[in-house]
Structures are given as structure tokens and as C-alpha cells.
Coordinates of C-alpha atoms and ligand atoms in Angstrom, one line a residue:
Chain A
M1074 CA -140.2 37.1 24.7
I1075 CA -142.4 40.2 24.0
S1076 CA -146.0 39.4 24.3
I1077 CA -148.6 41.8 23.2
E1078 CA -152.1 40.8 24.2
N1079 CA -155.4 42.2 23.0
L1080 CA -154.0 45.8 22.7
T1081 CA -156.7 48.3 21.9
V1082 CA -156.4 52.0 21.4
R1083 CA -159.1 54.5 20.5
F1084 CA -158.9 58.1 19.6
G1085 CA -162.4 59.3 20.1
G1086 CA -164.4 57.2 17.8
V1087 CA -161.5 56.0 15.8
V1088 CA -160.1 52.6 16.7
A1089 CA -156.3 53.0 16.0
L1090 CA -155.5 49.5 17.4
D1091 CA -158.0 46.8 17.4
H1092 CA -157.3 43.9 19.7
I1093 CA -153.7 43.4 18.5
G1094 CA -151.9 40.3 19.7
A1095 CA -148.5 38.8 18.9
E1096 CA -145.7 36.9 20.7
F1097 CA -142.3 38.0 19.5
S1098 CA -139.6 35.5 20.3
A1099 CA -137.0 36.5 17.8
N1100 CA -134.1 38.8 18.8
V1101 CA -135.1 41.3 16.2
S1102 CA -138.7 41.5 15.0
G1103 CA -140.4 43.7 12.5
L1104 CA -143.6 45.8 12.6
I1105 CA -144.8 46.9 9.2
G1106 CA -147.9 48.2 7.5
P1107 CA -149.1 51.1 5.3
N1108 CA -149.2 54.7 6.6
G1109 CA -151.7 55.1 9.4
A1110 CA -151.8 51.4 10.1
G1111 CA -151.1 52.0 13.8
K1112 CA -147.4 51.1 14.0
T1113 CA -146.3 54.2 15.8
T1114 CA -149.4 54.0 18.0
T1115 CA -148.3 50.5 19.0
M1116 CA -144.9 51.9 20.1
N1117 CA -146.5 54.8 21.8
V1118 CA -148.7 52.5 23.9
I1119 CA -145.7 50.3 24.8
S1120 CA -143.8 53.5 25.8
G1121 CA -146.7 54.7 27.9
F1122 CA -147.3 57.9 25.9
L1123 CA -150.8 56.7 25.2
D1124 CA -153.1 54.8 27.4
A1125 CA -154.3 51.5 26.1
H1126 CA -158.0 51.1 26.2
N1127 CA -157.4 47.5 26.8
G1128 CA -154.6 44.9 26.7
H1129 CA -151.2 44.1 28.0
V1130 CA -147.6 44.1 26.9
I1131 CA -145.7 41.5 28.9
V1132 CA -141.9 41.4 28.6
E1133 CA -139.9 39.0 30.8
G1134 CA -142.9 38.7 33.2
T1135 CA -143.5 42.4 33.6
D1136 CA -146.6 44.1 32.3
L1137 CA -145.3 47.3 30.9
V1138 CA -148.8 48.9 30.6
K1139 CA -148.9 49.1 34.4
L1140 CA -145.8 51.3 34.8
A1141 CA -145.4 55.1 34.4
P1142 CA -143.5 56.0 31.2
H1143 CA -140.3 56.9 33.0
K1144 CA -140.4 53.8 35.1
R1145 CA -140.5 51.7 31.9
V1146 CA -137.2 53.3 30.9
Q1147 CA -135.8 52.4 34.3
W1148 CA -137.1 48.9 33.8
G1149 CA -135.2 48.6 30.5
L1150 CA -137.3 49.9 27.7
R1151 CA -135.7 52.1 25.0
R1152 CA -137.0 53.6 21.8
S1153 CA -136.2 55.9 19.0
F1154 CA -138.7 58.1 17.2
Q1155 CA -139.8 58.5 13.6
K1156 CA -138.7 62.1 13.9
E1157 CA -135.5 61.8 15.9
Q1158 CA -135.6 63.5 19.3
I1159 CA -132.0 64.4 20.0
A1160 CA -131.8 67.5 22.2
N1161 CA -130.2 70.2 20.1
D1162 CA -128.6 72.1 23.0
L1163 CA -126.9 69.1 24.4
T1164 CA -123.8 67.3 23.1
V1165 CA -124.1 63.6 22.0
R1166 CA -122.5 62.7 25.3
E1167 CA -125.0 64.7 27.3
N1168 CA -127.8 63.2 25.3
L1169 CA -126.6 59.8 26.4
M1170 CA -126.0 60.9 30.0
A1171 CA -129.6 62.1 30.0
I1172 CA -130.6 58.4 30.1
T1173 CA -128.1 57.1 32.6
D1174 CA -128.9 60.0 34.9
H1175 CA -132.2 58.3 35.8
L1176 CA -130.8 54.8 36.2
R1177 CA -129.3 53.2 39.3
G1178 CA -125.7 52.5 39.5
A1179 CA -122.3 53.9 40.3
R1180 CA -120.9 56.8 38.3
A1181 CA -117.9 54.9 37.0
D1182 CA -120.1 52.1 35.8
K1183 CA -122.4 54.6 34.0
R1184 CA -119.4 56.2 32.3
A1185 CA -118.0 52.8 31.2
D1186 CA -121.5 51.9 29.9
L1187 CA -121.7 55.2 28.0
E1188 CA -118.3 54.6 26.4
R1189 CA -119.3 51.1 25.4
A1190 CA -122.6 52.2 23.9
A1191 CA -120.9 55.0 22.0
E1192 CA -118.2 52.6 20.7
F1193 CA -120.9 50.2 19.6
A1194 CA -122.9 52.8 17.7
G1195 CA -119.8 54.4 16.3
V1196 CA -120.3 57.8 17.8
T1197 CA -117.2 58.0 20.0
A1198 CA -115.6 60.5 17.7
I1199 CA -118.6 62.9 17.9
L1200 CA -119.4 62.6 21.6
D1201 CA -118.7 66.3 22.1
K1202 CA -120.6 67.5 19.1
M1203 CA -123.8 69.5 19.8
G1204 CA -127.1 67.8 18.9
R1205 CA -127.9 70.6 16.5
D1206 CA -124.8 70.0 14.5
L1207 CA -125.5 66.4 13.7
N1208 CA -126.4 65.1 10.3
T1209 CA -129.2 62.6 9.7
F1210 CA -127.0 59.6 10.0
E1211 CA -125.2 60.8 13.1
R1212 CA -128.6 61.4 14.7
R1213 CA -129.6 57.8 13.9
L1214 CA -126.4 56.5 15.3
T1215 CA -126.9 58.6 18.4
D1216 CA -130.3 57.1 18.7
V1217 CA -128.8 53.6 18.5
A1218 CA -126.3 54.5 21.3
R1219 CA -129.2 56.0 23.4
C1220 CA -131.1 52.7 23.0
V1221 CA -128.3 50.3 24.0
I1222 CA -127.2 52.3 27.0
G1223 CA -128.1 51.2 30.6
H1224 CA -128.8 47.5 30.2
P1225 CA -132.0 47.6 28.1
K1226 CA -134.4 44.7 27.9
M1227 CA -136.5 45.8 25.0
I1228 CA -135.7 48.3 22.3
M1229 CA -138.0 49.8 19.7
F1230 CA -136.9 51.7 16.5
D1231 CA -139.6 53.7 14.7
E1232 CA -138.5 54.0 11.0
P1233 CA -134.8 54.2 11.8
A1234 CA -133.8 54.1 8.1
G1235 CA -135.9 57.0 7.1
G1236 CA -133.8 59.5 5.2
L1237 CA -130.7 57.3 5.0
T1238 CA -128.8 56.2 2.0
P1239 CA -128.7 52.5 1.1
E1240 CA -125.1 52.2 2.5
E1241 CA -126.2 53.9 5.7
T1242 CA -129.2 51.7 6.0
E1243 CA -127.0 48.7 5.6
R1244 CA -124.7 49.8 8.3
L1245 CA -127.7 50.6 10.6
G1246 CA -129.1 47.1 9.9
D1247 CA -125.8 45.5 11.0
L1248 CA -125.8 47.6 14.1
I1249 CA -129.4 46.5 15.0
L1250 CA -128.4 42.9 14.4
G1251 CA -125.6 43.3 16.9
I1252 CA -127.7 44.7 19.7
N1253 CA -128.9 41.4 21.1
D1254 CA -125.3 40.1 21.4
L1255 CA -124.2 43.3 23.1
T1256 CA -127.1 43.8 25.5
G1257 CA -129.4 40.8 25.4
A1258 CA -132.3 43.1 24.6
K1259 CA -135.2 42.1 22.2
V1260 CA -135.6 44.6 19.4
L1261 CA -138.7 45.7 17.5
V1262 CA -138.2 47.6 14.3
I1263 CA -140.8 49.6 12.3
D1264 CA -139.7 50.4 8.8
H1265 CA -141.0 50.9 5.3
D1266 CA -137.8 49.4 3.8
V1267 CA -139.0 45.9 3.3
E1268 CA -135.5 44.8 2.3
L1269 CA -134.2 46.0 5.6
I1270 CA -137.0 44.2 7.5
E1271 CA -136.4 41.0 5.5
R1272 CA -132.7 41.1 6.3
I1273 CA -132.8 41.9 10.0
C1274 CA -136.1 40.7 11.3
A1275 CA -136.8 37.0 11.9
E1276 CA -140.4 37.6 12.8
T1277 CA -142.8 40.3 11.6
L1278 CA -146.2 41.6 12.5
V1279 CA -148.2 43.3 9.8
L1280 CA -150.9 45.9 10.7
D1281 CA -153.4 47.6 8.5
F1282 CA -156.1 50.0 9.7
G1283 CA -155.3 49.0 13.3
K1284 CA -155.9 45.4 12.6
R1285 CA -153.5 42.5 12.6
V1286 CA -153.1 41.3 9.0
A1287 CA -150.4 38.7 9.5
F1288 CA -147.8 37.6 12.0
G1289 CA -145.0 35.0 11.7
P1290 CA -141.6 34.4 10.2
T1291 CA -140.8 37.4 8.0
S1292 CA -140.4 35.6 4.7
E1293 CA -143.7 33.8 5.1
V1294 CA -145.5 36.9 6.2
L1295 CA -144.2 38.8 3.1
R1296 CA -145.5 36.1 0.8
D1297 CA -148.9 36.3 2.4
P1298 CA -151.4 37.6 -0.3
A1299 CA -153.3 39.7 2.4
V1300 CA -150.0 41.4 3.2
Q1301 CA -149.2 42.1 -0.4
A1302 CA -152.7 43.5 -0.9
A1303 CA -152.2 45.8 2.1
Y1304 CA -148.9 47.0 0.7
L1305 CA -150.1 47.8 -2.8
G1306 CA -151.1 51.3 -1.5
I1307 CA -147.7 52.1 -0.1
E1308 CA -146.0 52.5 -3.5
V1309 CA -148.1 55.5 -4.3
E1310 CA -148.0 57.2 -0.9
E1311 CA -144.4 56.9 0.2
E1312 CA -143.7 57.9 3.8
H1313 CA -142.5 61.4 4.6
A1314 CA -139.2 61.8 6.4
Chain B
M821 CA -111.9 79.2 23.5
R822 CA -114.8 79.4 25.7
S823 CA -112.7 79.6 28.8
T824 CA -111.2 82.8 27.5
T825 CA -114.6 84.4 27.2
N826 CA -115.6 83.1 30.6
T827 CA -112.5 84.4 32.3
I828 CA -113.0 87.8 30.8
W829 CA -116.5 87.8 32.1
A830 CA -115.5 86.6 35.5
V831 CA -112.8 89.4 35.8
F832 CA -115.3 91.9 34.5
G833 CA -117.9 90.8 37.1
L834 CA -115.5 90.9 39.9
A835 CA -114.3 94.4 38.9
L836 CA -117.9 95.5 38.8
I837 CA -118.6 94.1 42.3
L838 CA -115.6 96.0 43.7
V839 CA -115.8 99.2 41.8
L840 CA -119.5 100.0 41.3
P841 CA -120.4 100.2 45.0
A842 CA -117.3 102.4 45.7
F843 CA -118.1 105.0 43.0
A844 CA -121.8 105.1 42.6
G845 CA -123.3 108.0 44.5
G846 CA -126.3 108.3 46.7
Q847 CA -129.5 107.6 44.8
W848 CA -127.6 105.5 42.2
I849 CA -126.4 103.0 44.8
K850 CA -130.0 102.2 45.6
I851 CA -130.9 101.9 41.9
F852 CA -128.0 99.6 41.2
T853 CA -129.0 97.5 44.2
S854 CA -132.6 97.1 43.1
T855 CA -131.3 96.4 39.5
T856 CA -129.3 93.6 41.0
T857 CA -132.3 92.1 42.8
F858 CA -134.4 92.3 39.6
A859 CA -131.6 90.7 37.7
M860 CA -132.1 87.6 40.0
A861 CA -135.7 87.4 39.1
A862 CA -134.9 88.0 35.4
A863 CA -132.3 85.2 35.5
G864 CA -135.0 82.8 36.8
A865 CA -137.5 83.8 34.0
G866 CA -134.7 83.6 31.4
F867 CA -133.6 80.2 32.4
L868 CA -137.2 78.9 32.4
Y869 CA -137.6 80.3 28.9
T870 CA -134.4 79.1 27.3
R871 CA -134.0 75.8 29.1
L872 CA -137.6 74.6 29.0
G873 CA -139.3 77.0 26.6
M874 CA -141.8 78.1 29.3
V875 CA -143.0 81.6 29.9
S876 CA -143.3 82.8 33.5
L877 CA -145.1 86.1 33.9
V878 CA -145.2 86.0 37.7
Q879 CA -141.5 86.7 38.6
V880 CA -142.0 90.2 39.9
G881 CA -145.0 89.0 41.8
L882 CA -142.9 86.3 43.4
M883 CA -140.3 89.0 44.3
G884 CA -143.1 90.7 46.1
V885 CA -143.8 87.5 48.1
G886 CA -140.1 87.2 48.9
G887 CA -140.1 90.8 50.0
W888 CA -143.2 90.3 52.1
V889 CA -141.9 87.3 53.9
T890 CA -138.6 89.0 54.6
L891 CA -140.2 92.0 56.0
R892 CA -142.7 90.0 58.0
L893 CA -140.0 87.9 59.6
N894 CA -137.8 90.9 60.2
H895 CA -140.5 92.7 62.2
A896 CA -141.8 89.6 64.0
F897 CA -138.6 87.9 65.1
N898 CA -135.0 88.6 65.8
F899 CA -133.5 86.2 63.2
P900 CA -130.5 87.3 61.2
F901 CA -131.2 88.7 57.8
E902 CA -129.9 85.6 56.0
I903 CA -132.4 83.4 57.8
N904 CA -135.3 85.6 56.8
L905 CA -134.0 85.7 53.2
M906 CA -133.7 81.9 53.1
V907 CA -137.2 81.4 54.4
A908 CA -138.4 83.9 51.8
G909 CA -136.6 81.9 49.1
A910 CA -138.1 78.7 50.4
V911 CA -141.6 80.1 50.3
T912 CA -141.3 81.4 46.7
M913 CA -139.7 78.1 45.7
F914 CA -142.8 76.3 47.0
L915 CA -145.1 78.8 45.2
G916 CA -143.1 78.1 42.1
N917 CA -143.7 74.4 42.5
L918 CA -147.5 75.2 42.8
I919 CA -147.4 77.2 39.7
A920 CA -145.7 74.3 37.9
L921 CA -148.8 72.2 38.5
P922 CA -150.8 73.7 35.6
A923 CA -147.6 73.7 33.6
L924 CA -147.7 69.9 33.7
R925 CA -150.8 70.0 31.5
M926 CA -150.5 73.3 29.6
R927 CA -147.9 74.9 27.6
G928 CA -147.2 77.9 25.4
L929 CA -149.6 80.8 25.6
Y930 CA -152.0 79.0 28.0
L931 CA -149.2 78.5 30.5
A932 CA -148.1 82.1 30.2
L933 CA -151.7 83.2 30.9
I934 CA -151.9 81.0 34.0
T935 CA -148.7 82.5 35.4
L936 CA -150.1 85.9 34.6
M937 CA -153.3 85.1 36.6
F938 CA -151.1 84.2 39.5
A939 CA -149.4 87.5 39.1
A940 CA -152.7 89.3 39.0
G941 CA -153.8 87.5 42.2
L942 CA -150.7 88.5 44.0
D943 CA -151.2 92.0 42.7
I944 CA -154.6 92.2 44.3
V945 CA -153.4 90.9 47.6
F946 CA -150.4 93.3 47.7
T947 CA -152.6 96.2 46.9
A948 CA -155.2 95.3 49.5
K949 CA -152.8 94.3 52.3
Q950 CA -149.6 96.3 51.5
F951 CA -146.3 95.3 53.0
P952 CA -145.5 94.8 56.7
N953 CA -143.8 97.9 58.2
G954 CA -143.6 96.8 61.8
A955 CA -147.1 97.3 63.1
A956 CA -149.0 94.6 65.0
G957 CA -150.9 91.7 63.6
F958 CA -150.3 89.2 60.8
W959 CA -150.3 91.7 58.0
G960 CA -148.3 94.1 60.1
V961 CA -149.2 97.3 58.4
G962 CA -149.6 100.6 60.3
T963 CA -150.1 104.1 58.9
T964 CA -147.5 105.9 60.9
F965 CA -145.2 103.0 61.4
A966 CA -141.8 102.4 60.0
A967 CA -139.8 99.9 62.1
D968 CA -136.2 99.2 61.4
M969 CA -135.1 96.8 58.7
R970 CA -132.1 94.8 60.0
R971 CA -129.5 94.4 57.3
P972 CA -126.9 91.6 57.2
L973 CA -124.0 92.2 59.6
L974 CA -121.6 92.1 56.7
A975 CA -123.4 94.8 54.8
Q976 CA -124.7 97.7 56.9
S977 CA -123.8 100.6 54.6
D978 CA -125.6 101.1 51.2
A979 CA -122.3 100.4 49.3
A980 CA -121.6 97.2 51.2
Y981 CA -125.2 96.1 50.7
L982 CA -124.9 96.6 47.0
R983 CA -121.8 94.4 47.0
Y984 CA -123.6 91.9 49.1
T985 CA -126.6 91.8 46.7
M986 CA -124.2 91.4 43.8
V987 CA -122.6 88.4 45.4
W988 CA -126.1 86.8 45.8
L989 CA -126.7 87.4 42.1
V990 CA -123.5 85.6 41.3
I991 CA -124.6 82.8 43.5
G992 CA -127.8 82.7 41.6
F993 CA -126.0 82.5 38.2
V994 CA -123.7 79.8 39.6
L995 CA -126.8 77.8 40.8
I996 CA -128.4 78.0 37.3
E997 CA -125.1 77.0 35.6
L998 CA -124.6 74.1 38.0
H999 CA -128.1 72.9 37.2
R1000 CA -127.5 73.2 33.5
R1001 CA -124.4 71.1 33.6
M1002 CA -126.0 68.3 35.7
A1003 CA -128.8 65.9 35.4
P1004 CA -131.6 68.5 35.7
G1005 CA -130.1 70.5 32.9
R1006 CA -130.1 67.5 30.7
A1007 CA -133.6 66.5 31.6
W1008 CA -134.8 70.1 30.9
A1009 CA -133.1 70.1 27.5
L1010 CA -135.0 66.9 26.7
I1011 CA -138.3 68.3 28.0
R1012 CA -137.8 71.4 25.8
K1013 CA -137.1 69.2 22.8
S1014 CA -140.3 67.3 23.5
E1015 CA -142.0 65.6 26.4
A1016 CA -141.9 62.3 24.5
A1017 CA -138.2 62.6 24.1
A1018 CA -137.9 63.2 27.9
L1019 CA -140.2 60.3 28.8
A1020 CA -138.3 58.0 26.4
S1021 CA -135.1 58.9 28.3
G1022 CA -136.6 58.1 31.6
V1023 CA -137.1 61.6 32.7
N1024 CA -139.7 62.2 35.4
V1025 CA -141.3 65.1 33.6
T1026 CA -143.5 66.1 36.5
L1027 CA -140.5 66.3 38.9
Y1028 CA -138.2 68.2 36.6
K1029 CA -140.8 70.8 35.6
T1030 CA -141.7 71.3 39.2
W1031 CA -138.1 71.7 40.0
A1032 CA -137.5 74.2 37.3
F1033 CA -140.3 76.5 38.5
G1034 CA -139.1 76.0 42.0
L1035 CA -135.6 77.2 41.1
S1036 CA -137.0 80.2 39.2
G1037 CA -139.3 81.0 42.2
L1038 CA -136.4 80.7 44.6
L1039 CA -134.4 83.3 42.6
A1040 CA -137.3 85.7 42.5
G1041 CA -137.9 85.3 46.2
L1042 CA -134.3 85.9 47.1
G1043 CA -134.4 89.0 44.8
G1044 CA -137.5 90.3 46.6
G1045 CA -136.0 89.7 50.0
L1046 CA -132.8 91.5 49.0
L1047 CA -134.9 94.4 47.7
A1048 CA -136.7 94.5 51.0
G1049 CA -133.4 94.7 52.8
S1050 CA -132.3 97.5 50.6
L1051 CA -135.4 99.7 50.9
G1052 CA -136.7 98.7 54.3
L1053 CA -140.2 99.4 53.0
L1054 CA -142.0 98.0 50.0
D1055 CA -144.8 99.4 47.9
S1056 CA -147.4 97.3 46.1
A1057 CA -146.9 99.4 43.0
T1058 CA -143.5 97.8 42.5
F1059 CA -145.0 94.3 42.1
R1060 CA -147.9 94.9 39.7
A1061 CA -148.6 92.1 37.3
S1062 CA -147.7 94.4 34.5
E1063 CA -144.2 94.7 36.0
S1064 CA -143.8 90.9 35.6
V1065 CA -144.9 91.1 32.0
M1066 CA -142.4 94.0 31.4
L1067 CA -139.6 92.1 33.1
F1068 CA -140.2 89.1 30.9
A1069 CA -140.3 91.2 27.7
L1070 CA -137.0 92.7 28.8
V1071 CA -135.5 89.3 29.4
I1072 CA -136.2 88.6 25.7
V1073 CA -134.7 91.9 24.7
G1074 CA -131.7 91.3 27.0
G1075 CA -131.2 87.8 25.7
A1076 CA -132.2 84.9 27.8
R1077 CA -129.6 82.4 26.7
F1078 CA -126.8 84.3 28.3
W1079 CA -126.4 85.2 32.0
Y1080 CA -125.6 88.8 31.2
G1081 CA -128.9 88.9 29.3
A1082 CA -130.6 89.0 32.8
V1083 CA -128.3 91.8 33.8
I1084 CA -129.1 93.8 30.7
A1085 CA -132.8 93.1 31.3
A1086 CA -132.6 94.4 34.8
V1087 CA -130.6 97.5 33.8
L1088 CA -133.2 98.3 31.2
F1089 CA -136.0 97.7 33.7
R1090 CA -134.5 99.9 36.5
V1091 CA -131.9 102.2 35.1
V1092 CA -133.6 103.4 31.9
P1093 CA -136.6 104.9 33.7
G1094 CA -134.3 106.5 36.2
L1095 CA -132.2 108.1 33.5
L1096 CA -135.3 109.4 31.7
N1097 CA -136.4 110.8 35.0
N1098 CA -133.1 112.6 35.4
W1099 CA -133.3 114.0 32.0
G1100 CA -136.8 115.4 32.7
V1101 CA -138.4 113.0 30.3
D1102 CA -141.6 111.2 31.2
A1103 CA -140.5 107.7 32.4
D1104 CA -143.5 106.2 30.6
L1105 CA -141.5 106.8 27.4
S1106 CA -139.5 103.8 28.5
L1107 CA -142.5 101.6 27.6
V1108 CA -142.3 102.9 24.0
I1109 CA -138.6 102.2 23.9
F1110 CA -139.0 98.7 25.4
G1111 CA -141.8 97.9 23.0
A1112 CA -139.5 98.9 20.0
A1113 CA -136.6 96.9 21.5
L1114 CA -138.9 93.9 21.9
L1115 CA -140.0 94.0 18.3
H1116 CA -136.3 94.4 17.3
A1117 CA -135.4 91.3 19.4
V1118 CA -138.3 89.2 18.1
M1119 CA -137.6 90.1 14.5
T1120 CA -133.9 90.3 14.2
A1121 CA -132.0 89.2 17.3
P1122 CA -133.5 85.9 18.8
D1123 CA -130.7 85.8 21.4
G1124 CA -131.3 89.4 22.4
L1125 CA -128.7 92.0 23.1
A1126 CA -126.6 89.5 25.0
G1127 CA -126.4 87.4 21.9
Q1128 CA -125.2 90.4 19.9
I1129 CA -122.7 91.3 22.6
N1130 CA -121.5 87.7 22.6
G1131 CA -121.1 87.9 18.8
A1132 CA -119.2 91.1 19.1
V1133 CA -116.9 89.8 21.9
R1134 CA -116.2 86.7 19.8
A1135 CA -115.3 88.9 16.8
L1136 CA -112.9 90.9 19.0
I1137 CA -111.1 88.0 20.6
P1138 CA -109.3 85.9 18.0
G1139 CA -109.9 82.2 18.8
A1140 CA -112.9 82.8 20.9
K1141 CA -115.2 80.1 19.5
S1142 CA -118.9 80.4 19.1
D1143 CA -120.5 80.2 22.5
K1144 CA -123.4 78.2 21.1
K1145 CA -124.4 76.6 24.2
G1146 CA -125.1 79.9 25.9
A1147 CA -122.6 78.6 28.4
K1148 CA -123.8 80.5 31.3
A1149 CA -127.5 81.1 30.8
Ligands
LIG1631 N1 -152.7 61.3 19.0 C1 -153.5 60.9 18.1 N2 -154.8 61.4 18.1 C2 -155.7 61.0 17.2 N3 -155.4 60.2 16.2 C3 -154.2 59.6 16.1 C4 -153.2 60.0 17.1 N4 -152.0 59.3 16.8 C5 -152.3 58.6 15.7 N5 -153.6 58.8 15.3 C6 -154.3 58.1 14.2 O1 -154.1 56.7 14.4 C7 -153.8 56.0 13.2 C8 -152.5 55.3 13.3 O2 -151.4 56.2 13.3 P1 -149.9 55.8 13.4 O3 -149.8 54.8 14.5 O4 -149.1 57.0 13.5 O5 -149.7 55.1 12.0 P2 -148.3 54.5 11.4 O6 -148.6 53.1 11.2 O7 -148.1 55.2 10.1 O8 -147.2 54.8 12.4 C9 -153.9 57.1 12.1 O9 -155.1 57.1 11.5 C10 -153.6 58.4 12.9 O10 -154.2 59.5 12.2
LIG1632 MG1 -145.5 56.0 12.1

């Protein structure tokens, strides 16, 4: 269970998140809303890149807001970014090792874990490829491998399907659906692709202008008139990459 | 393959260590020794720049600190040279850590300016206090004094000392390369990508930035200590803040992604002015030459001369694959 309580973030006078609350119990949950709704901001607070003005994020009894960002990763938080953040001058393997480096455990276990994560994400064949030589899909797959490595408890994907073809998006969706079986982690996905969200997310939170518009089972939420109203705008201002 | 290129470089380096000290005469031995010590500082600046994207304009200043500590210990106690050198390295490593503190909050131009301010501060202290020459007191400076500088037992002659310094430079390169291949190198690559990327991978950004500046400071301090061992006396003019800026510019010209870029930088820094002097040309002309070289590097050769050499070597050796990682920088 991921429980977000009363989360509030301000940038100067702007309230980017306004007392957001939701209890995600599904294995894969969605976070949607128009551009600038506060989705990425939510993930940034959970990651610890931004300080919450107020509120808590409690997962398995731990209040993440109280931990330093790198401690959250040690605890079991993983995330990908809207604009992927694979280090160009490292190989895929090194990008994965960069996470296990900071976790406890024996070297052999870490290596086995890395192989397993790579296998799952389908990047075994490109483990020795340099980050700069990866194409968009390979980057996304590497992101998935990064997220499932090292016994994660909670994983967040920020627009993972951005820039992917429909076939690639489908494959990515399947991968995300398999994460909980592999690791037991709860997954939170932001995406503009409502079809993808509908297919993989059992529960969804909808934000607009930093406020909670709706929360509940995805199919119900998407039928909500308030949600449909909020989404009218998105057709005209499609998200950048 | 990369190993071919690496083997060639290793053989070349070894040959240089054996041959150069044996054949270089009188004044040139000293110039090559000081070139080697500056190459250590340049390697530190270069690795900070390529691995973390951070600009340090205080390397030569830290060399001065390393030299000061080495001289100070030499004249105060009877420790072997290596002990003095290690303490000098430890002190500059610690100073590097201190300089990293603003680096935690600032980046880019602002960080570069902060390091330059450190360099200017050191400049002022060196000019006011000069370097210990064996006189009494903490600062240890006397006008007529010139006490003995003890050299390492292994390297009493100038030729042996040049060889000794070159071995230290190799140790420095190996140290950087080991870091690059292990956890710190991976953490630094992420920090360079973005701090968010690093944090999301569980990297303690504070720790690893501090570590990087410490390593860079260590190399500068060892270089300064070795320079002190070579010359016996140091002069504050050697460690002006402007020298740090110059060395950094030459690191860019030399090519920071490759280890031999640091060597090229140091050769330009020390040897070119010497050559111009020999030819009866004003050594300040080197500033003009370096300025032009910097423009050339910034505009057309982002990996510097080393990158161009690497390209040429690859073209000459069939099968030598692109050394994109900058395998030894
Ligand atoms: N670091 C920041 N400083 C100031 N304003 C920000 C910052 N990050 C996001 N915002 C603002 O907060 C709002 C929410 O942004 P974001 O969470 O990125 O939206 P999205 O739902 O598209 O991911 C936007 O109005 C954005 O301009
Ligand atoms: Mg966003």
C-alpha cells in the first residue's frame, strides 16, 4: 500500500500540489492529468528532490518524506524520468551497477540480481553497449531494468511510453505488469497514453492544477465527467517528448 | 581492440620513463621533471572536468600548498621524503574536500569562480609568506637561508628523480583509472548526467562530489610536493592564480578525456615557454599561442589534441576500435 497524505508543494506563490491524498493498493496504479497538473512534481516529492511543504508518503510503514533521497533508494524506491537519465559514458551494465553499488549485499548476489533484472527487461544482449549508443526504446528498457534491480518496494515511471511506437508501448506495458510478480514492488505510472493506463493500472489518481480531481478504479475514474472535462485540453496541447 | 591501443601506450610510457631521464641534458631534466609534476595536477583538473563536468581553477594553487607542506616538513623534521609527500597529499586532499563544499550548491561558471577565489587567496598567502627554506619559525623563511632538500633515497640524482616523478604520475593515472572503473566512477558519471539521475540511483551526491575534489586535490598536492623535491626552493610566482587558469585552459587544449591529454597540457605549460626562451622569443608569446589553441579546441576539437591523436592512432592501427570511453582519462 502506498499512502499519500495531504501532500502540498509550493513554488514561491504557486501551489503545485494542493493537499493531495490517495491510497494506492493495486500492484500497478496510474497518475494522470493535463500538462502542468503536478504529476512529475508528485514523483519529485516522493523521490526527495523537492521538499514537501506538508504531508506524508507512507509505504509499508515507512514515511519516505523523512529520508534523504539516496536513503530512499536504499530503502527500495526506484524511478524513471520523463526525460530518461541514462549516463551516456557508462555501459548499460554500468548504469545498472551504479544502483547496486549503493545497496547492501554480497557481490555475487548483486551480479545475479543484475543479470536477472537485465533478463527481465530484455537488455541482456545490450549490457555492454554505451549509454550514448542506445535508441529510445533501449533506453526505456534500461530504465525498467534499473527500476527492478536491488529488491525494490516502490517503483515510479514518469511517462515511460513517451516517444515509443504502439508496439513498443505494448511491450513496455507487459513488462510493467510483470514487475510485481518479479519483485513484489508496487508500481506508479504517469502517462498521457490513456489506453496504456487503462490496460495496466487498476487504480488511477487524476490531478489538475495541483488538485485531486478523482481517484479510484481506473475505468470508473476515466468515466468521471470531471476527469473528461480536465482532459479536453490535452488533445490540443500534446506533451513534448 | 582497445587493449592494443592500451598496450602501445603502456610500452610507449615505459620507454619514455627509461629513455627520457637518460638522454635529457642538464636544464631539460629539470624542465621535464616539473612538466611531470604539473601533469599530475592537470590530470586532476582533467578528470574533474570530464567525469563530473566541474571546473577547478585552483590546481596550481593546491600544488603550491603541497610544495609548501613538503618543504615545511623537510626542514622541520627528519622524515623520509615519501612521508612528507604523503602528508602534503593528505593536506591538499582535505583542502579539495573543503572546496567541494560550495560545489554542492553551485555549478558551472559560479563554481569555477569560487575555485578561482580560492586560488587567489592562496596566491596572496604565498606572495606574503613565501616558501620555507629552512629558517626558524612556522613560516620558515630566511633571506640568506637555503637548507638542504632531502630527496628520496631511490632518487638522489636529477635523472633518477625525473624517473621517480614519472612513476608517481603513472600511479596518479592508475588511481584515476581505478576510480573510473569502480563505484565512484559510476556515481560520477551519473552526477555528470544530472544530480537527479544520481539521487535516483541512490548516489550520495555530497559524498562523491567531495571525494572527486579530494582526489583532484591529492594529485595536485603530490605534484607540488614532487616539484619541491626537484627544485629544493619554491617561488610564489610559480603558483599564481593565473597559472591555475592557464593550466586548466591547456587541459582543454590537451584533451581532458584521455590521460595523455594531461601530459600534453603539462608539456605545453612547461616546455613551450622554455623552447621560446631558447629561441630568444619572449615567453609571453606562449599566451597568444595558447589562446589560439584554446579557441581551436573549443571550436573544432572538443576532445582536444589527445582526441585528435587518439583518432590518428586508431586510423593507423587496423582494428583499433573507437576509444569512446576515453579509456584512461
Ligand atoms: N522546480 C520548479 N519550480 C517552479 N515551478 C515548477 C517547478 N517544477 C514544476 N513547476 C510547476 O509546477 C506545476 C506542475 O508541474 P509538473 O509536476 O511538472 O507537471 P506535469 O503534471 O506535467 O508533470 C507546473 O505549473 C510547473 O510549471
Ligand atoms: Mg511531467
